[in-house]
Amino acid sequence: MNRKIESALISVFYKDGLEPVVRTLHELGVTIYSTGGTQAFIEALNIPCVPVENVTSYPSILGGRVKTLHPKVFGGILARRDFGDDQQHVLDYGIPLLDLVIVDLYPFEETVKNTTEEQAIIEKIDIGGPSMIRAAAKNHKDVAVIAAKEDYAELVNLLEAQHGELSLEQRKVLAAKAFEVVAHYDVAIANYFLEKTGTGSFQLSVSNKHSLRYGENPHQQAAFYGDLESLFEKLNGKELSYNNLVDVDAACQIISEFQQPAFAIIKHTNVCGVALADDVATAWENALAGDPESAFGGVLITNQTINAAVAQKINELFFEILIVPAFDEDALKILKSKKNRILLLQKQNFYPDREFKRVLNGVLTQASDKGNFEFWKEEGARNCSEDEKQNLEFANIVCKHLKSNAIALVKDMRLVGKGCGQTSRIDALRQAVEKARQFGFSLEGAVLASDAFFPFDDCAKMAHAEGITAIIQPGGSVRDGDTINYCKENGMALVLTGERHFKH
């Protein structure tokens, strides 16, 4: 059933985009009710509106905390047009019916981001706004509601196309959006207080739904919720898939660890190549050399500008995605030669503060693993050389970004062998050694990082046999002494960190 919009209540914090809505309503002969800054905005357009105070006979009080919380306002929103008792109350109490409610919410999340001043944050907890939005959405059979400026343009189009009328189905869609806005707002407020008190339930609300072609596999439906445009500008290529997004997340996390020129290659969330160097060209060549086979179809990321010379080299490889902070113009032209290749301009570093996942019938949540080592305890036959120390620090970071059980072998600040996702630590080392051999790397003088302690000295023995000279691992096994003694007896450097880096 269509409803003609004859009256509207408008009270918004954000005025941008509001003018076309107000002008359209005025041209359709709609009576507009408003208050405060919105009333001033409308009157500045030379468009008449009725102050809410004239309806309620109450001014805005308590510093603006109470403006619209009044039976004559909520009665006008909630009155059911086909209920005789409701309509009698409207007549008895002089309540003006409201057909359209346009209300947004105080910027609570933005305020939390920009200040730690508690009183400023508290004042941005909207009371009247959510109440009016919920009331209008509840009564969508008779009332239309707009709860976000993103819907202004759609409202204008509908009103113009339908001569000031909205259908029940359209009102229902707007109501669903409105409830979503209020729910998101309430979750943000609840989480602000829950973080301060450390109590309560797990709550999450993420807007901006993007339907994906499919999930991990073609038979699985999928969607992404979030604001990708705040992190990236897509310059070329097809839409990001579910698996693409998972790998992009892993890529962004590892590259954020490094300050000097770095290049990393990600495949199924694991690092298959990564290197630090004095320039981006060398970093790319060294990262690719670590495992050129796995790099095929991977996700590439660097923290440096890509120039034409480097672009030409990268262009020789088939890859899914390249993420960079900047492209030279000539480089971009080269890399755009493949229409499906995804090129992302990264606007800001990304490393989450918290992580969560569904487990059984609940949710696991934890702080993100942002550390490298808790302490640096030399327990081998000798102290590390400066070169070994730099390589060990790098290897430990790389190992943190491999699925457990994980081993990273590093030489000259590049990954030369890796073992990941193995059910035993010795198998992870076997895999890492085999990878190094496969691509022609000598492990003489290389270093080894393990994401967790060695339960036996078998890894130290294998490492020594391959020419590895230094090991970094968290320690903590009841048999740490076995590994420590073996390293001391065989001239190896051994660093214990006290910080495990499991990744499942």
XYZ file of C-alpha atoms in Angstrom:
504
model
C 0.000 0.000 0.000
C 1.370 3.386 -0.999
C 1.473 6.241 1.486
C 1.648 9.859 0.400
C 4.169 11.859 2.392
C 2.347 14.894 3.763
C 4.480 15.635 6.828
C 8.103 15.043 7.771
C 10.248 15.422 10.873
C 13.876 16.253 10.084
C 16.551 16.394 12.787
C 20.083 15.492 11.712
C 23.664 16.002 12.835
C 25.147 15.870 9.319
C 23.667 18.430 6.928
C 25.668 17.521 3.812
C 23.368 16.171 1.120
C 20.260 17.332 2.969
C 19.376 20.328 0.763
C 17.952 18.321 -2.195
C 15.776 16.343 0.213
C 14.370 19.488 1.841
C 13.736 21.173 -1.506
C 11.989 18.088 -2.894
C 9.744 17.832 0.151
C 8.912 21.531 -0.079
C 8.037 21.246 -3.770
C 5.707 18.358 -2.940
C 3.909 20.483 -0.358
C 5.107 18.475 2.627
C 4.860 20.103 6.064
C 8.316 19.983 7.636
C 8.928 19.843 11.377
C 12.415 20.435 12.728
C 14.530 21.613 15.617
C 17.857 23.176 16.530
C 20.586 23.313 13.913
C 18.528 21.457 11.324
C 15.734 24.005 11.667
C 18.241 26.815 11.136
C 19.639 25.027 8.073
C 16.181 24.654 6.513
C 15.180 28.233 7.246
C 18.461 29.430 5.676
C 17.190 27.855 2.434
C 14.096 30.085 2.708
C 11.938 27.016 3.209
C 9.344 27.154 5.999
C 9.355 24.601 8.788
C 7.486 24.163 12.045
C 9.691 24.200 15.174
C 9.172 21.082 17.279
C 8.893 23.406 20.274
C 5.651 24.741 18.790
C 4.241 21.202 18.853
C 5.453 20.177 22.297
C 5.194 23.600 23.998
C 8.604 22.786 25.523
C 11.918 24.350 24.543
C 15.097 22.349 24.090
C 16.351 21.790 27.652
C 19.328 20.363 29.562
C 21.851 21.709 27.099
C 20.090 20.033 24.170
C 19.810 16.629 25.813
C 16.009 16.806 25.629
C 14.435 18.177 22.461
C 12.172 15.606 20.838
C 11.461 13.223 23.737
C 7.778 14.084 24.021
C 4.435 12.236 23.551
C 3.360 14.650 20.803
C 6.447 13.733 18.768
C 6.402 10.004 19.418
C 2.629 9.867 19.190
C 2.865 11.342 15.696
C 5.386 8.684 14.703
C 3.813 5.633 16.360
C 0.108 6.311 15.731
C -1.431 3.555 13.591
C -3.559 5.004 10.822
C -6.000 2.066 10.781
C -6.483 1.844 14.593
C -9.526 3.774 15.732
C -8.252 4.262 19.288
C -4.919 5.613 18.029
C -6.643 8.113 15.771
C -8.946 9.209 18.585
C -5.910 9.899 20.786
C -4.377 11.915 17.955
C -7.514 14.076 17.867
C -7.889 14.323 21.651
C -4.306 15.432 22.272
C -3.667 17.468 19.148
C -0.886 15.217 17.867
C 0.348 15.961 14.327
C 0.824 12.758 12.313
C 4.299 12.259 10.855
C 4.674 10.331 7.578
C 8.443 10.611 7.220
C 11.204 10.728 9.829
C 14.707 11.787 8.756
C 17.040 11.458 11.712
C 20.706 10.497 11.991
C 22.825 9.855 15.072
C 25.493 11.736 16.968
C 28.997 10.705 15.779
C 29.878 8.438 18.701
C 32.449 6.254 16.903
C 34.190 9.252 15.353
C 34.400 10.934 18.759
C 35.941 7.809 20.340
C 38.566 7.761 17.567
C 39.443 11.424 18.013
C 39.498 11.904 21.783
C 39.894 10.101 25.084
C 37.954 12.776 26.987
C 35.189 10.795 28.631
C 32.673 13.636 28.953
C 32.963 14.492 25.250
C 32.360 10.838 24.396
C 29.403 10.523 26.750
C 27.715 13.568 25.216
C 27.821 11.866 21.814
C 25.589 9.044 23.053
C 22.372 9.870 21.225
C 19.076 9.269 23.047
C 16.323 10.908 21.052
C 17.745 9.919 17.655
C 17.718 6.124 18.146
C 14.327 6.350 19.827
C 12.733 8.191 16.896
C 14.399 5.925 14.344
C 13.202 2.781 16.119
C 9.692 4.205 16.492
C 9.433 5.073 12.797
C 10.905 1.734 11.720
C 8.500 -0.135 13.998
C 5.573 1.729 12.449
C 6.834 1.295 8.851
C 3.330 0.248 7.807
C 2.465 3.944 8.019
C 5.769 5.837 8.352
C 8.960 5.997 6.282
C 12.317 6.453 7.978
C 15.712 7.631 6.745
C 18.521 7.004 9.269
C 21.641 7.768 7.220
C 22.703 10.416 4.727
C 23.683 7.660 2.282
C 19.946 7.145 1.631
C 19.126 10.785 0.841
C 19.617 10.467 -2.913
C 17.493 7.325 -3.109
C 14.702 9.043 -1.174
C 14.691 12.022 -3.555
C 14.544 9.701 -6.576
C 11.635 7.726 -5.145
C 9.647 10.795 -4.140
C 10.116 12.435 -7.534
C 9.322 9.261 -9.480
C 6.280 8.368 -7.371
C 4.839 11.841 -6.856
C 5.547 11.963 -3.146
C 4.451 8.415 -2.361
C 6.321 5.425 -0.961
C 5.159 1.811 -1.149
C 4.935 -0.536 1.829
C 7.806 -2.615 0.436
C 9.975 0.494 0.123
C 9.107 1.559 3.664
C 9.982 -1.943 4.905
C 13.393 -1.804 3.220
C 14.063 1.599 4.782
C 12.965 0.245 8.178
C 15.418 -2.654 7.899
C 18.236 -0.213 7.127
C 17.195 1.941 10.067
C 17.224 -0.938 12.552
C 20.666 -1.873 11.230
C 21.954 1.666 11.836
C 20.669 1.718 15.411
C 21.976 -1.780 16.157
C 25.445 -0.843 14.916
C 25.364 2.317 17.025
C 24.332 0.449 20.174
C 27.069 -2.146 19.700
C 29.687 0.588 19.381
C 28.521 2.188 22.634
C 28.314 -1.141 24.446
C 31.827 -2.102 23.330
C 33.212 1.226 24.526
C 31.976 0.484 28.037
C 32.772 -3.235 27.902
C 36.394 -2.489 27.032
C 36.638 -0.229 30.054
C 35.095 -2.721 32.463
C 36.371 -5.973 30.955
C 32.952 -7.600 31.348
C 30.015 -8.508 29.186
C 29.395 -10.338 25.923
C 31.169 -10.452 22.576
C 29.506 -7.973 20.248
C 30.476 -6.925 16.759
C 28.735 -4.851 14.131
C 30.400 -4.242 10.770
C 28.525 -2.423 8.030
C 29.139 -2.117 4.267
C 28.231 -5.569 2.969
C 29.971 -6.670 -0.230
C 28.611 -9.876 -1.744
C 31.396 -12.081 -3.133
C 31.237 -14.478 -6.079
C 31.765 -17.364 -3.653
C 33.719 -18.348 -0.550
C 36.782 -20.539 -0.221
C 35.155 -22.853 -2.778
C 32.597 -22.208 -5.540
C 29.754 -23.973 -3.721
C 30.064 -21.696 -0.654
C 28.195 -18.383 -0.455
C 30.207 -15.496 0.964
C 30.255 -11.789 1.729
C 32.720 -9.258 3.108
C 31.650 -6.609 5.609
C 33.916 -3.592 6.000
C 35.338 -0.454 4.439
C 38.040 -1.565 2.006
C 38.148 1.892 0.434
C 39.659 3.312 3.626
C 42.632 0.946 3.195
C 43.048 0.659 -0.579
C 42.371 2.256 -3.915
C 41.873 -0.393 -6.589
C 43.603 0.750 -9.759
C 43.109 -2.319 -11.923
C 41.664 -5.798 -12.069
C 38.686 -7.911 -11.153
C 36.809 -7.883 -7.871
C 38.601 -9.298 -4.847
C 37.524 -12.821 -3.971
C 37.168 -14.435 -0.540
C 40.580 -16.106 -0.830
C 42.112 -12.906 -2.188
C 40.938 -10.978 0.869
C 42.348 -13.555 3.279
C 45.752 -13.382 1.558
C 45.676 -9.578 1.354
C 45.117 -9.485 5.113
C 48.143 -11.737 5.682
C 50.240 -9.652 3.286
C 49.370 -6.363 4.970
C 50.221 -7.760 8.385
C 53.710 -8.977 7.496
C 54.725 -5.898 5.482
C 53.752 -3.635 8.384
C 56.548 -5.271 10.426
C 59.329 -3.702 8.337
C 60.768 -0.208 8.050
C 63.478 -0.740 5.424
C 62.668 -1.720 1.819
C 60.832 -5.038 1.878
C 59.020 -7.329 -0.519
C 56.824 -10.311 0.416
C 54.960 -12.960 -1.549
C 51.939 -14.660 0.061
C 50.273 -17.927 -0.917
C 47.354 -19.336 1.085
C 48.206 -16.881 3.914
C 51.778 -18.232 4.265
C 54.869 -16.282 3.314
C 56.553 -18.102 0.439
C 59.106 -15.367 -0.230
C 60.238 -12.295 1.690
C 63.357 -10.173 1.751
C 64.760 -6.920 3.109
C 67.264 -4.951 1.030
C 68.622 -1.489 0.334
C 66.281 -1.012 -2.637
C 62.990 -2.389 -3.910
C 64.508 -4.105 -6.971
C 66.859 -6.208 -4.864
C 64.132 -6.943 -2.336
C 61.878 -8.228 -5.141
C 64.573 -10.410 -6.711
C 65.541 -11.924 -3.358
C 61.932 -12.534 -2.293
C 61.098 -14.253 -5.582
C 64.245 -16.391 -5.482
C 63.145 -17.875 -2.142
C 60.396 -19.913 -3.842
C 59.653 -18.900 -7.452
C 57.450 -21.960 -7.859
C 55.000 -21.052 -5.060
C 55.035 -17.393 -6.114
C 52.980 -18.313 -9.203
C 49.473 -16.941 -8.648
C 50.438 -15.324 -5.345
C 49.808 -12.001 -3.639
C 52.727 -9.546 -3.791
C 53.293 -6.651 -1.406
C 55.983 -4.048 -0.826
C 56.429 -0.935 1.284
C 58.203 0.911 -1.549
C 57.201 2.782 -4.702
C 57.251 0.598 -7.812
C 59.198 2.097 -10.709
C 59.184 1.007 -14.363
C 62.286 -1.171 -14.067
C 60.866 -3.177 -11.170
C 57.440 -3.304 -12.812
C 58.998 -4.859 -15.892
C 60.518 -7.641 -13.785
C 57.315 -8.227 -11.802
C 55.321 -8.312 -15.022
C 57.140 -11.499 -16.062
C 55.378 -13.417 -13.272
C 51.741 -14.467 -13.190
C 50.309 -13.153 -9.927
C 46.868 -12.328 -8.588
C 47.433 -9.111 -6.638
C 50.088 -6.445 -6.123
C 49.814 -4.109 -3.116
C 52.057 -1.024 -2.966
C 52.057 2.456 -1.389
C 52.747 4.161 -4.751
C 53.330 3.507 -8.462
C 55.356 5.537 -10.914
C 53.172 6.367 -13.910
C 55.206 4.235 -16.336
C 55.159 1.315 -13.897
C 51.391 1.449 -13.632
C 51.040 1.379 -17.406
C 53.183 -1.779 -17.602
C 51.339 -3.577 -14.820
C 47.900 -2.717 -16.204
C 48.670 -4.774 -19.293
C 46.748 -7.690 -17.727
C 43.120 -6.622 -17.282
C 42.296 -9.103 -14.476
C 45.441 -8.409 -12.445
C 44.472 -6.632 -9.229
C 46.556 -3.570 -8.364
C 45.920 -2.051 -4.936
C 47.275 1.270 -3.735
C 47.647 0.919 0.035
C 46.577 4.092 1.846
C 47.680 3.120 5.362
C 49.456 0.342 7.236
C 47.202 -2.285 8.715
C 47.754 -4.587 11.692
C 44.697 -5.479 13.795
C 44.600 -4.949 17.537
C 42.412 -8.005 18.111
C 41.523 -11.228 16.344
C 38.485 -13.476 16.627
C 37.084 -16.628 15.059
C 34.074 -18.889 15.374
C 34.813 -22.031 17.394
C 32.109 -24.627 18.182
C 29.036 -22.644 19.252
C 30.972 -19.586 20.397
C 33.699 -17.105 19.540
C 37.383 -17.008 20.437
C 39.000 -13.613 20.705
C 42.549 -12.558 21.489
C 44.970 -9.662 21.219
C 46.942 -9.773 17.982
C 50.500 -11.144 18.064
C 52.438 -7.909 17.700
C 55.629 -8.915 19.465
C 58.965 -10.320 18.321
C 60.756 -11.394 21.494
C 60.206 -10.825 25.221
C 63.910 -11.033 25.962
C 67.128 -11.894 24.120
C 69.002 -14.573 26.012
C 72.195 -15.950 24.480
C 72.451 -19.628 25.512
C 74.726 -21.115 22.845
C 78.474 -21.684 22.536
C 79.001 -18.003 21.731
C 77.156 -14.742 21.311
C 75.622 -14.043 17.919
C 77.591 -11.951 15.478
C 75.925 -8.678 14.450
C 75.066 -10.199 11.084
C 73.490 -13.258 12.744
C 71.507 -11.081 15.128
C 69.952 -9.062 12.295
C 69.079 -12.228 10.393
C 67.652 -13.900 13.502
C 65.404 -10.929 14.287
C 64.143 -10.967 10.704
C 63.696 -14.757 10.701
C 61.690 -14.653 13.916
C 59.253 -12.130 12.420
C 58.908 -14.189 9.253
C 58.295 -17.361 11.266
C 55.510 -15.595 13.147
C 53.634 -15.250 9.859
C 53.839 -18.958 8.944
C 51.261 -21.543 10.002
C 52.405 -23.740 12.898
C 54.418 -25.822 13.265
C 56.758 -23.434 11.502
C 60.468 -23.111 10.735
C 62.037 -20.213 8.807
C 65.547 -20.401 7.361
C 67.088 -17.033 6.548
C 70.329 -15.966 4.934
C 71.384 -12.459 3.932
C 68.025 -11.039 5.075
C 65.924 -13.206 2.826
C 63.847 -16.322 3.352
C 65.651 -19.268 1.784
C 63.640 -22.142 3.229
C 60.429 -22.570 5.140
C 58.392 -25.357 6.682
C 54.844 -24.600 7.783
C 51.624 -26.276 8.808
C 53.417 -29.431 9.893
C 52.343 -31.734 12.719
C 55.868 -31.999 14.137
C 58.693 -29.498 14.407
C 61.269 -31.825 12.882
C 58.999 -32.279 9.831
C 58.760 -28.501 9.482
C 62.565 -28.319 9.479
C 62.828 -31.146 6.946
C 60.435 -29.254 4.676
C 62.391 -26.016 5.092
C 65.710 -27.704 4.260
C 64.205 -29.396 1.220
C 62.809 -26.050 -0.019
C 66.253 -24.477 0.284
C 67.841 -27.335 -1.657
C 65.116 -27.220 -4.301
C 66.033 -23.666 -5.243
C 69.807 -24.043 -4.955
C 70.487 -22.312 -1.639
C 73.456 -23.269 0.511
C 72.561 -23.203 4.188
C 76.159 -22.617 5.271
C 75.980 -19.585 7.562
C 72.174 -19.461 7.518
C 70.048 -18.943 10.647
C 66.928 -20.736 11.858
C 63.787 -19.475 13.618
C 61.164 -21.678 15.241
C 57.693 -20.473 16.268
C 57.794 -22.637 19.426
C 60.302 -24.450 21.600
C 62.283 -27.532 20.604
C 61.046 -30.519 22.633
C 64.198 -32.426 21.641
C 67.641 -31.620 20.275
C 66.902 -33.263 16.899
C 66.265 -29.917 15.164
C 69.545 -28.478 16.425
C 71.378 -31.580 15.140
C 69.783 -31.359 11.694
C 70.415 -27.609 11.511
C 74.073 -28.062 12.388
C 74.478 -30.816 9.790
C 73.165 -28.390 7.132
C 75.621 -25.644 8.072
C 73.196 -23.437 10.014
C 75.109 -21.431 12.611
C 72.471 -19.737 14.772
C 69.010 -20.547 16.126
C 66.267 -18.431 17.665
C 63.377 -20.030 19.544
C 61.222 -19.181 22.570
C 62.475 -21.921 24.872
C 60.355 -23.249 27.706
C 60.642 -26.981 27.142
C 61.526 -29.204 30.097
C 64.291 -30.458 27.815
C 65.698 -27.055 26.803
C 68.992 -28.268 28.255
C 69.369 -30.869 25.484
C 69.297 -28.219 22.759
C 71.412 -25.773 24.773
C 74.096 -28.406 25.418
C 74.191 -29.504 21.789
C 74.639 -25.914 20.582
C 77.412 -25.289 23.137
C 79.223 -28.465 22.151
C 79.041 -27.655 18.434
C 79.855 -23.945 18.318
C 76.321 -22.779 17.489
C 74.710 -19.558 18.657
C 71.343 -20.039 20.376
C 68.907 -17.305 21.402
C 65.919 -17.887 23.679
C 63.180 -15.229 23.475
C 60.468 -16.272 25.936
C 57.804 -15.448 23.333
C 56.007 -18.158 21.350
C 54.424 -17.400 17.970
C 51.894 -20.145 17.228
C 49.613 -19.429 14.268
C 46.703 -21.763 13.539
